[in-house]
Amino acid sequence: MSFTRKYLGHGVGLRQRHFGRWLTEKPAIDWVEVISENFFSRGGRPLAVLDKVRAEIPVVMHGVSLSIGSTDPLSAEYLTELKQLAARIQPALISDHLCWGSHGTKYGHDLWPLPYTEEALAHVVQRVQAVQEVLQRQILLENVSSYVGFQQSTMSECEFLGEVAHRADCGILLDINNIYVSARNHGFDPQQYLDQIPVARVGQFHLAGHSDKGTHLLDTHDAPVPDPVWELFQSALKRCGRVSTLIEWDDHIPELEELLGESSKAAALEYDVLGPQSIPEVA
Amino acid sequence: MTLAQTQAAFFALVTEPEKIPKGEGLELFVGTAELPAEERVQIYANMYLWRLVDALRNEFPKLAAALGDEYFLALMEKYLRRHPSEHPDVGLVGRRLVRFLREHPDSNRRADLADLAELEQVRSQVFLEADAEPIEASAIAALGPINFARARLRLVPALQLRHFEYEVALLWRSLDDEQPPPPPQRSPNEVAIWRKGFSVFHVVLTMEEAEALRRAMQGAPLEEVCAVYSHHDLPVQAAFAALSSWFGESWVAALETD
């Protein structure tokens, strides 16, 4: 069992606000990430934009509603749509979150944390394997920002994530902002988290902004990447090497230029830390 | 406690906190002096509601403006309690809102808001519809008179015709101009909604033109479409003007003959 990292360079999210720009221009970016569900059952213009962009640069599919940790059965309808979209656009990567977000027939559209127990671990591993079987490819799971922990937990989030990746043979999408936010909210050391992550499983980085609410940090994706997250990103580069990196910005989305500027900053930091030489891919 | 039981308890605390006795279930969570477990769970309860209300505000910005923040939030909370999201795409959470507004009238709000919500929803749908290359009016000239009568228009997917009970276009305009909205005026009307490039438009049609468009959408041949104007003072001119404007607005994707 192994995971092969694909280095795509630096990307941004493909969002409706910029559809016109993507259709008429070819913005200077290596790849884009789309929210998978935004292209389910929609057809029409969004898919046409996606097809056009895909013809030019790699696309990564990032889901928010797979609900991999839910104790409800995996949704066959959801997986069918995911598979159909993947067949259409041949994404470079497919990812979702290490969390749950649905219960019964209802979707919370949030990334709810799991208790980090052996039961949850076995449950998630079995479901990741099932999803990968359907898709016939590996997926990546992202660490989420969280605001509450469970008394039942018997391991740390980092241990849980690493163990899921190892046992299910999947990749890790390491969200640097989420590490920082959760570290503040739960009082753990973000550097220690980075030190414990299984580097060979890391296939992508996310960078984003958050809001400081005083008693806690809220993962809002509505602002530039703040300095402490940039600093943690540099540590992550030192630890993991060159990893495909995305700027996430989902609310109060700025002009495309500002988004691209953030991505250029990430590329510049990567150059500063790792230099111009290509780092061998981690297998 | 099993994972399933833990998730059921968490879900209830987050999505229906008003139904849970205060303090119940909090022993599941880790809290700190700075941020007790109750407040931590409350963050998720707030986000659950805000995220969905935000999605509704994005789809229905004019409705939100007409209602004001406080009333919009209260009304959407009622809607979401009755119709929680059942689709992985949060953009579809408002698909039952128009019906909800029609089925739950409230004397405290304007009577034309369900029409407004429907217009906003159709505008969103039209924005997302598939592209189709429109054809020019000159395509008619190539048909000849006999083929013209039998020909059918294939209209672009990003075009819809809707019936409204209230003068919703006037309400829309006033909200768009950030002017005080006029009082609701009941006056049945037909509105065409379409996309051209990346812009969505709507216009109130005359009853004649709406009927002609409806026939065209149903695949009627042009002689039946134009027959709508047969009792008109200047029937040929009226039919010509309507058809010309449809081509001009890029509503026509093809002229099909048997």
Coordinates of C-alpha atoms in Angstrom, one line a residue:
Chain A
M1 CA 0.0 0.0 0.0
S2 CA 1.4 3.4 -1.0
F3 CA 0.5 6.8 -1.9
T4 CA 2.2 8.7 -4.7
R5 CA 2.2 12.5 -4.5
K6 CA 1.4 14.4 -7.6
Y7 CA 2.9 17.9 -7.6
L8 CA 0.6 20.3 -9.5
G9 CA 2.0 23.6 -8.3
H10 CA -0.3 26.4 -7.0
G11 CA -4.0 26.6 -7.4
V12 CA -7.1 28.6 -6.5
G13 CA -10.8 27.7 -6.2
L14 CA -12.9 28.0 -9.3
R15 CA -15.9 30.0 -8.1
Q16 CA -19.0 31.3 -9.8
R17 CA -18.0 34.9 -9.2
H18 CA -15.1 34.4 -11.6
F19 CA -16.8 32.3 -14.3
G20 CA -16.7 35.1 -16.8
R21 CA -13.0 35.6 -16.3
W22 CA -12.3 31.9 -16.7
L23 CA -14.2 31.8 -19.9
T24 CA -12.6 34.8 -21.6
E25 CA -9.1 34.7 -20.1
K26 CA -6.5 32.2 -19.1
P27 CA -5.5 33.3 -15.6
A28 CA -1.9 32.6 -14.6
I29 CA -2.4 29.6 -12.3
D30 CA -1.3 26.0 -12.3
W31 CA -4.6 24.3 -11.4
V32 CA -8.0 24.9 -9.9
E33 CA -10.1 23.2 -7.3
V34 CA -13.8 22.8 -7.6
I35 CA -16.4 22.0 -4.9
S36 CA -17.7 18.7 -6.3
E37 CA -21.3 19.1 -5.2
N38 CA -21.6 22.4 -7.0
F39 CA -21.5 20.5 -10.2
F40 CA -23.9 17.7 -9.2
S41 CA -27.4 17.8 -11.0
R42 CA -26.6 21.3 -12.2
G43 CA -25.4 20.7 -15.8
G44 CA -25.5 23.8 -18.0
R45 CA -23.3 26.7 -17.6
P46 CA -21.2 25.6 -14.6
L47 CA -20.2 22.4 -16.3
A48 CA -19.5 24.2 -19.5
V49 CA -17.1 26.6 -17.6
L50 CA -15.5 23.6 -15.9
D51 CA -15.0 21.8 -19.2
K52 CA -13.4 24.8 -20.7
V53 CA -11.0 25.3 -17.7
R54 CA -10.3 21.5 -17.6
A55 CA -9.2 21.6 -21.2
E56 CA -6.4 24.1 -20.2
I57 CA -5.3 23.1 -16.7
P58 CA -5.6 20.3 -14.1
V59 CA -8.7 20.3 -11.9
V60 CA -9.0 18.9 -8.4
M61 CA -12.4 17.8 -7.1
H62 CA -13.0 18.7 -3.4
G63 CA -16.1 17.5 -1.8
V64 CA -17.9 18.8 1.3
S65 CA -20.8 16.4 1.7
L66 CA -19.4 12.9 1.4
S67 CA -19.9 12.6 5.2
I68 CA -17.3 9.9 5.4
G69 CA -17.6 9.7 9.2
S70 CA -21.4 9.4 9.4
T71 CA -23.0 6.3 10.7
D72 CA -25.6 6.5 8.0
P73 CA -25.0 4.3 4.9
L74 CA -22.9 5.9 2.2
S75 CA -25.2 7.5 -0.3
A76 CA -25.1 5.5 -3.5
E77 CA -26.7 8.5 -5.3
Y78 CA -23.9 10.7 -4.1
L79 CA -21.2 8.3 -5.1
T80 CA -22.7 7.9 -8.5
E81 CA -22.7 11.6 -9.1
L82 CA -19.2 11.9 -7.8
K83 CA -18.0 9.1 -10.1
Q84 CA -19.8 10.6 -13.1
L85 CA -18.2 14.0 -12.5
A86 CA -14.8 12.4 -12.1
A87 CA -15.2 10.4 -15.3
R88 CA -16.1 13.6 -17.1
I89 CA -13.3 15.9 -15.9
Q90 CA -10.6 13.4 -15.0
P91 CA -9.5 15.3 -11.9
A92 CA -5.9 15.2 -10.8
L93 CA -7.1 14.6 -7.2
I94 CA -10.3 13.9 -5.4
S95 CA -10.7 14.9 -1.8
D96 CA -13.2 15.4 1.0
H97 CA -13.0 15.9 4.8
L98 CA -12.4 13.7 7.8
C99 CA -15.7 14.5 9.4
W100 CA -19.4 13.9 9.1
G101 CA -22.1 16.3 8.0
S102 CA -25.3 14.4 7.5
H103 CA -27.7 12.5 9.6
G104 CA -30.6 10.5 8.3
T105 CA -31.8 12.3 5.2
K106 CA -30.6 15.7 6.4
Y107 CA -27.4 17.6 5.5
G108 CA -25.9 20.0 7.9
H109 CA -23.5 21.5 5.3
D110 CA -20.9 21.7 8.0
L111 CA -17.8 19.7 8.9
W112 CA -18.7 18.1 12.2
P113 CA -15.8 16.5 14.2
L114 CA -15.6 12.8 15.1
P115 CA -14.7 11.3 18.4
Y116 CA -11.2 9.8 17.9
T117 CA -11.9 6.3 19.0
E118 CA -11.1 2.8 17.7
E119 CA -14.8 2.4 16.7
A120 CA -14.7 5.6 14.6
L121 CA -11.4 4.7 13.1
A122 CA -12.6 1.3 11.9
H123 CA -15.8 2.8 10.6
V124 CA -14.0 5.6 8.6
V125 CA -11.4 3.2 7.3
Q126 CA -14.0 0.8 6.0
R127 CA -16.0 3.6 4.3
V128 CA -12.9 5.2 2.7
Q129 CA -12.1 1.8 1.2
A130 CA -15.6 1.5 -0.1
V131 CA -15.5 5.0 -1.7
Q132 CA -12.1 4.2 -3.3
E133 CA -13.5 0.9 -4.6
V134 CA -16.4 2.8 -6.2
L135 CA -14.1 5.5 -7.7
Q136 CA -11.3 3.0 -8.5
R137 CA -8.8 5.5 -7.2
Q138 CA -7.4 6.9 -4.0
I139 CA -8.9 9.9 -2.3
L140 CA -7.4 12.4 0.1
L141 CA -9.0 13.3 3.4
E142 CA -8.6 16.8 4.9
N143 CA -8.2 17.6 8.6
V144 CA -11.1 20.0 9.6
S145 CA -11.2 23.0 11.9
S146 CA -13.0 22.1 15.1
Y147 CA -14.4 23.8 18.1
V148 CA -15.3 20.9 20.3
G149 CA -13.6 17.6 21.3
F150 CA -15.2 14.4 22.7
Q151 CA -14.6 12.9 26.1
Q152 CA -14.5 9.5 24.4
S153 CA -11.5 10.2 22.2
T154 CA -8.6 8.0 22.9
M155 CA -6.1 9.4 20.4
S156 CA -5.3 12.8 18.9
E157 CA -6.7 14.1 15.7
C158 CA -3.3 13.8 14.0
E159 CA -2.9 10.2 15.1
F160 CA -6.4 9.4 13.9
L161 CA -5.8 11.0 10.5
G162 CA -2.5 9.3 10.1
E163 CA -4.0 5.9 11.0
V164 CA -7.0 6.4 8.7
A165 CA -4.6 7.2 5.8
H166 CA -2.4 4.2 6.6
R167 CA -5.2 1.6 7.1
A168 CA -7.4 2.8 4.2
D169 CA -4.5 3.5 1.9
C170 CA -5.6 7.0 1.1
G171 CA -3.9 10.4 1.0
I172 CA -4.0 13.4 3.3
L173 CA -5.1 16.9 2.4
L174 CA -3.3 18.9 5.0
D175 CA -5.1 22.2 5.7
I176 CA -2.6 24.4 7.4
N177 CA -5.2 26.9 8.5
N178 CA -7.3 24.2 10.0
I179 CA -4.3 22.9 12.0
Y180 CA -3.7 26.5 13.3
V181 CA -7.4 27.1 14.1
S182 CA -7.9 23.8 15.9
A183 CA -4.6 24.1 17.8
R184 CA -5.8 27.5 19.2
N185 CA -9.3 26.1 19.9
H186 CA -8.1 23.0 21.7
G187 CA -4.8 24.1 23.0
F188 CA -2.4 21.8 21.2
D189 CA 0.9 22.7 19.5
P190 CA 0.5 23.0 15.7
Q191 CA 4.2 22.3 15.2
Q192 CA 3.9 19.1 17.0
Y193 CA 0.9 18.2 14.8
L194 CA 3.1 18.8 11.7
D195 CA 5.9 16.7 13.2
Q196 CA 3.6 13.7 13.7
I197 CA 1.9 13.8 10.3
P198 CA 2.9 10.9 8.0
V199 CA 4.6 12.9 5.3
A200 CA 4.4 10.2 2.7
R201 CA 0.6 10.4 2.8
V202 CA 0.4 14.2 2.3
G203 CA -0.9 15.0 -1.2
Q204 CA -2.1 18.6 -1.0
F205 CA -2.0 21.7 1.2
H206 CA -4.9 24.2 1.8
L207 CA -4.3 27.7 3.0
A208 CA -7.1 30.1 4.1
G209 CA -8.1 32.9 6.4
H210 CA -10.0 32.7 9.6
S211 CA -11.6 35.1 12.1
D212 CA -10.5 35.7 15.7
K213 CA -13.6 35.6 18.0
G214 CA -11.7 36.2 21.2
T215 CA -12.4 32.9 22.9
H216 CA -11.8 30.9 19.7
L217 CA -10.8 31.1 16.1
L218 CA -13.5 30.5 13.5
D219 CA -12.6 29.0 10.1
T220 CA -14.3 31.5 7.8
H221 CA -12.4 31.3 4.5
D222 CA -13.3 35.0 4.0
A223 CA -10.0 36.8 4.3
P224 CA -6.3 36.7 3.3
V225 CA -4.1 34.1 4.8
P226 CA -2.9 35.5 8.1
D227 CA 0.8 35.7 9.1
P228 CA 0.7 32.8 11.7
V229 CA -0.7 30.5 9.0
W230 CA 2.0 31.6 6.5
E231 CA 4.6 30.7 9.2
L232 CA 3.1 27.3 9.7
F233 CA 3.0 26.8 6.0
Q234 CA 6.7 27.3 5.9
S235 CA 7.2 24.7 8.6
A236 CA 5.0 22.4 6.6
L237 CA 7.1 22.9 3.5
K238 CA 10.2 22.1 5.5
R239 CA 8.6 18.9 6.8
C240 CA 6.8 17.7 3.7
G241 CA 8.6 19.2 0.8
R242 CA 6.9 20.4 -2.3
V243 CA 3.1 19.8 -2.1
S244 CA 0.3 21.1 -4.4
T245 CA -1.0 24.1 -2.6
L246 CA -4.4 25.8 -2.8
I247 CA -5.7 29.1 -1.6
E248 CA -9.2 28.6 -0.3
W249 CA -11.5 31.7 -0.3
D250 CA -15.2 30.9 -0.1
D251 CA -16.9 33.9 1.4
H252 CA -16.6 37.6 0.5
I253 CA -14.7 36.3 -2.5
P254 CA -12.4 39.0 -3.8
E255 CA -11.4 39.9 -7.4
L256 CA -9.5 37.1 -9.1
E257 CA -6.3 39.2 -8.9
E258 CA -6.3 39.2 -5.1
L259 CA -6.8 35.5 -5.1
L260 CA -4.0 35.0 -7.6
G261 CA -1.8 37.3 -5.5
E262 CA -2.2 35.1 -2.5
S263 CA -1.3 32.1 -4.6
S264 CA 1.8 33.8 -5.9
K265 CA 2.8 34.6 -2.3
A266 CA 2.5 30.8 -1.5
A267 CA 4.7 30.1 -4.5
A268 CA 7.2 32.6 -3.4
L269 CA 7.4 31.2 0.1
E270 CA 7.8 27.7 -1.3
Y271 CA 10.7 29.0 -3.4
D272 CA 12.2 30.6 -0.3
V273 CA 12.0 27.5 1.7
L274 CA 12.7 24.8 -0.9
G275 CA 14.6 26.7 -3.5
P276 CA 14.4 26.3 -7.2
Q277 CA 15.5 22.7 -7.3
S278 CA 12.9 20.1 -7.9
I279 CA 12.4 18.0 -4.8
P280 CA 12.0 14.3 -5.5
E281 CA 8.4 13.2 -5.3
V282 CA 7.6 11.3 -2.1
A283 CA 6.4 7.8 -2.9
Chain B
M1 CA -21.8 5.2 23.9
T2 CA -21.6 4.1 20.3
L3 CA -20.5 6.4 17.4
A4 CA -24.1 6.3 16.1
Q5 CA -25.4 7.4 19.5
T6 CA -22.8 10.1 19.8
Q7 CA -23.7 11.5 16.4
A8 CA -27.4 11.4 17.1
A9 CA -26.9 13.4 20.3
F10 CA -24.6 15.9 18.6
F11 CA -27.0 16.3 15.7
A12 CA -29.9 17.1 18.0
L13 CA -27.9 19.6 20.0
V14 CA -26.8 21.4 16.9
T15 CA -29.9 21.3 14.7
E16 CA -32.7 21.4 17.2
P17 CA -31.2 22.9 20.4
E18 CA -34.6 24.3 21.5
K19 CA -35.9 20.7 22.0
I20 CA -33.0 19.6 24.3
P21 CA -33.3 20.4 28.0
K22 CA -30.5 22.8 29.1
G23 CA -27.3 21.0 29.9
E24 CA -28.4 17.6 28.6
G25 CA -25.8 15.8 26.5
L26 CA -23.0 18.2 27.3
E27 CA -21.1 15.5 29.2
L28 CA -20.0 14.1 25.9
F29 CA -17.8 17.0 25.1
V30 CA -14.5 18.5 26.3
G31 CA -14.7 22.1 27.5
T32 CA -12.3 24.6 29.0
A33 CA -12.7 27.4 31.5
E34 CA -12.3 29.9 28.6
L35 CA -14.7 28.1 26.4
P36 CA -17.1 25.7 28.1
A37 CA -18.5 22.7 26.3
E38 CA -21.9 24.4 26.0
E39 CA -20.5 27.3 24.2
R40 CA -18.4 25.1 21.9
V41 CA -21.5 23.1 20.9
Q42 CA -23.4 26.4 20.4
I43 CA -20.8 27.5 17.8
Y44 CA -21.9 24.6 15.7
A45 CA -25.6 25.3 16.3
N46 CA -25.1 28.9 15.2
M47 CA -23.1 27.9 12.2
Y48 CA -25.7 25.3 11.1
L49 CA -28.4 28.0 11.0
W50 CA -26.2 30.8 9.6
R51 CA -24.7 28.7 6.9
L52 CA -28.1 27.7 5.6
V53 CA -29.6 31.2 6.0
D54 CA -26.6 32.5 4.1
A55 CA -27.2 30.1 1.3
L56 CA -30.8 31.3 1.2
R57 CA -29.7 34.9 1.3
N58 CA -27.4 34.3 -1.7
E59 CA -30.2 32.9 -3.7
F60 CA -32.9 35.3 -2.6
P61 CA -31.1 38.7 -2.0
K62 CA -34.1 40.8 -3.1
L63 CA -36.4 38.8 -0.8
A64 CA -34.0 39.4 2.1
A65 CA -33.9 43.1 1.3
A66 CA -37.7 43.3 1.2
L67 CA -38.1 41.5 4.5
G68 CA -35.2 43.1 6.4
D69 CA -32.5 41.1 8.2
E70 CA -34.5 40.3 11.4
Y71 CA -37.7 39.1 9.7
F72 CA -35.7 37.3 7.0
L73 CA -33.7 35.4 9.6
A74 CA -36.9 34.5 11.6
L75 CA -38.7 33.4 8.4
M76 CA -35.9 31.3 7.1
E77 CA -35.4 29.6 10.5
K78 CA -39.1 28.6 10.3
Y79 CA -38.5 27.4 6.7
L80 CA -35.4 25.4 7.6
R81 CA -37.1 23.7 10.6
R82 CA -39.8 22.5 8.2
H83 CA -37.5 21.9 5.2
P84 CA -34.0 21.0 6.3
S85 CA -31.5 20.5 3.5
E86 CA -31.8 17.1 2.0
H87 CA -29.3 17.5 -0.9
P88 CA -25.5 17.5 -0.7
D89 CA -25.5 20.8 -2.7
V90 CA -26.3 23.6 -0.3
G91 CA -27.3 25.7 -3.3
L92 CA -30.5 23.7 -3.5
V93 CA -31.6 24.3 0.1
G94 CA -34.1 27.0 -1.1
R95 CA -35.9 24.8 -3.7
R96 CA -39.0 24.6 -1.5
L97 CA -39.1 28.2 -0.4
V98 CA -41.5 29.6 -3.0
R99 CA -44.0 26.9 -2.1
F100 CA -43.5 27.4 1.6
L101 CA -44.2 31.2 1.2
R102 CA -47.3 30.5 -0.8
E103 CA -48.6 27.9 1.7
H104 CA -47.8 30.0 4.7
P105 CA -49.1 33.5 4.1
D106 CA -48.6 36.0 6.8
S107 CA -50.5 39.3 7.2
N108 CA -47.3 40.8 8.6
R109 CA -45.5 40.6 5.3
R110 CA -46.2 41.8 1.8
A111 CA -48.5 39.6 -0.3
D112 CA -46.2 39.6 -3.3
L113 CA -43.1 38.1 -1.7
A114 CA -43.7 34.6 -3.0
D115 CA -43.8 36.0 -6.5
L116 CA -40.6 37.9 -5.8
A117 CA -38.9 34.7 -4.5
E118 CA -40.1 32.8 -7.5
L119 CA -38.6 35.4 -9.8
E120 CA -35.3 35.3 -8.0
Q121 CA -35.2 31.5 -8.1
V122 CA -36.0 31.4 -11.8
R123 CA -33.3 34.0 -12.4
S124 CA -30.8 31.8 -10.6
Q125 CA -31.9 28.7 -12.6
V126 CA -31.6 30.6 -15.9
F127 CA -28.1 31.7 -14.9
L128 CA -27.0 28.1 -14.5
E129 CA -28.8 26.8 -17.6
A130 CA -26.8 25.4 -20.5
D131 CA -25.4 27.6 -23.2
A132 CA -26.8 27.5 -26.7
E133 CA -25.6 29.5 -29.7
P134 CA -28.4 31.8 -30.8
I135 CA -29.2 32.2 -34.5
E136 CA -29.9 35.5 -36.3
A137 CA -33.3 36.6 -37.6
S138 CA -31.9 36.3 -41.1
A139 CA -32.4 32.6 -40.8
I140 CA -36.2 33.2 -41.4
A141 CA -35.5 34.7 -44.8
A142 CA -34.0 31.4 -46.0
L143 CA -37.1 29.5 -45.2
G144 CA -39.5 30.7 -47.8
P145 CA -43.2 31.2 -47.1
I146 CA -44.4 27.6 -46.9
N147 CA -41.6 26.4 -44.7
F148 CA -42.0 29.5 -42.6
A149 CA -45.5 28.4 -41.7
R150 CA -44.4 24.9 -40.7
A151 CA -41.2 25.8 -39.0
R152 CA -40.8 25.5 -35.3
L153 CA -38.5 27.5 -33.1
R154 CA -36.1 25.8 -30.8
L155 CA -35.6 28.3 -28.0
V156 CA -32.5 28.5 -25.9
P157 CA -32.6 26.6 -22.5
A158 CA -31.8 29.8 -20.6
L159 CA -35.3 31.2 -21.2
Q160 CA -38.3 30.8 -19.0
L161 CA -41.8 32.2 -19.0
R162 CA -43.6 32.6 -15.7
H163 CA -47.1 33.7 -14.6
F164 CA -47.2 36.0 -11.6
E165 CA -50.3 37.3 -9.7
Y166 CA -48.6 40.5 -8.6
E167 CA -46.6 43.1 -10.4
V168 CA -43.4 41.6 -9.3
A169 CA -41.2 43.4 -11.9
L170 CA -42.1 46.7 -10.3
L171 CA -41.2 45.4 -6.9
W172 CA -37.9 44.0 -8.3
R173 CA -37.0 47.4 -9.9
S174 CA -37.6 49.4 -6.7
L175 CA -35.5 47.0 -4.7
D176 CA -32.8 47.0 -7.3
D177 CA -32.8 50.8 -7.2
E178 CA -32.8 50.7 -3.4
Q179 CA -36.1 52.7 -3.4
P180 CA -39.0 52.2 -1.1
P181 CA -41.1 49.4 -2.7
P182 CA -44.6 50.3 -4.0
P183 CA -47.5 48.7 -2.3
P184 CA -48.3 45.2 -3.6
Q185 CA -50.5 45.4 -6.7
R186 CA -52.4 42.3 -7.8
S187 CA -52.4 42.3 -11.5
P188 CA -51.8 38.9 -13.2
N189 CA -48.9 39.1 -15.6
E190 CA -46.4 37.0 -17.6
V191 CA -42.7 37.5 -17.3
A192 CA -40.0 36.2 -19.6
I193 CA -36.6 35.5 -17.8
W194 CA -33.5 34.8 -19.9
R195 CA -29.7 35.0 -19.9
K196 CA -27.6 36.8 -22.4
G197 CA -23.9 36.3 -21.9
F198 CA -23.4 36.4 -18.1
S199 CA -26.4 38.7 -17.5
V200 CA -29.9 37.6 -16.6
F201 CA -32.9 39.8 -17.7
H202 CA -36.6 39.7 -17.2
V203 CA -39.4 41.6 -18.9
V204 CA -43.2 41.7 -18.6
L205 CA -44.8 40.5 -21.8
T206 CA -48.1 41.5 -23.2
M207 CA -50.7 38.6 -22.8
E208 CA -50.5 38.1 -26.6
E209 CA -46.8 37.8 -26.7
A210 CA -46.7 35.5 -23.7
E211 CA -49.2 33.2 -25.4
A212 CA -47.2 33.3 -28.6
L213 CA -44.0 32.5 -26.6
R214 CA -45.8 29.7 -24.7
R215 CA -46.9 28.1 -28.0
A216 CA -43.3 28.4 -29.4
M217 CA -42.0 26.8 -26.2
Q218 CA -44.4 23.9 -26.7
G219 CA -43.2 23.3 -30.2
A220 CA -46.1 24.8 -32.2
P221 CA -45.3 25.7 -35.8
L222 CA -44.8 29.4 -36.6
E223 CA -48.3 29.8 -38.2
E224 CA -49.8 28.8 -34.8
V225 CA -47.4 31.1 -33.0
C226 CA -48.3 34.0 -35.2
A227 CA -52.0 33.2 -35.2
V228 CA -52.1 34.6 -31.7
Y229 CA -52.0 38.0 -33.3
S230 CA -54.8 37.3 -35.8
H231 CA -57.3 39.6 -34.1
H232 CA -54.7 42.3 -33.8
D233 CA -55.3 45.6 -35.8
L234 CA -52.0 45.0 -37.6
P235 CA -51.5 41.2 -37.2
V236 CA -48.5 40.8 -39.5
Q237 CA -46.7 43.7 -38.1
A238 CA -47.4 42.6 -34.5
A239 CA -46.2 39.0 -35.1
F240 CA -43.1 40.3 -37.0
A241 CA -42.2 42.7 -34.1
A242 CA -42.5 39.9 -31.5
L243 CA -40.4 37.4 -33.5
S244 CA -37.8 40.0 -34.3
S245 CA -37.4 40.9 -30.7
W246 CA -37.0 37.2 -29.8
F247 CA -34.1 36.9 -32.2
G248 CA -32.8 40.2 -31.0
E249 CA -32.7 39.0 -27.4
S250 CA -30.9 35.7 -28.4
W251 CA -33.9 33.5 -27.4
V252 CA -33.8 31.4 -30.6
A253 CA -31.3 28.5 -30.9
A254 CA -32.6 27.0 -34.2
L255 CA -35.4 27.0 -36.8
E256 CA -36.5 23.5 -37.4
T257 CA -38.6 22.2 -40.3
D258 CA -40.1 18.8 -40.7

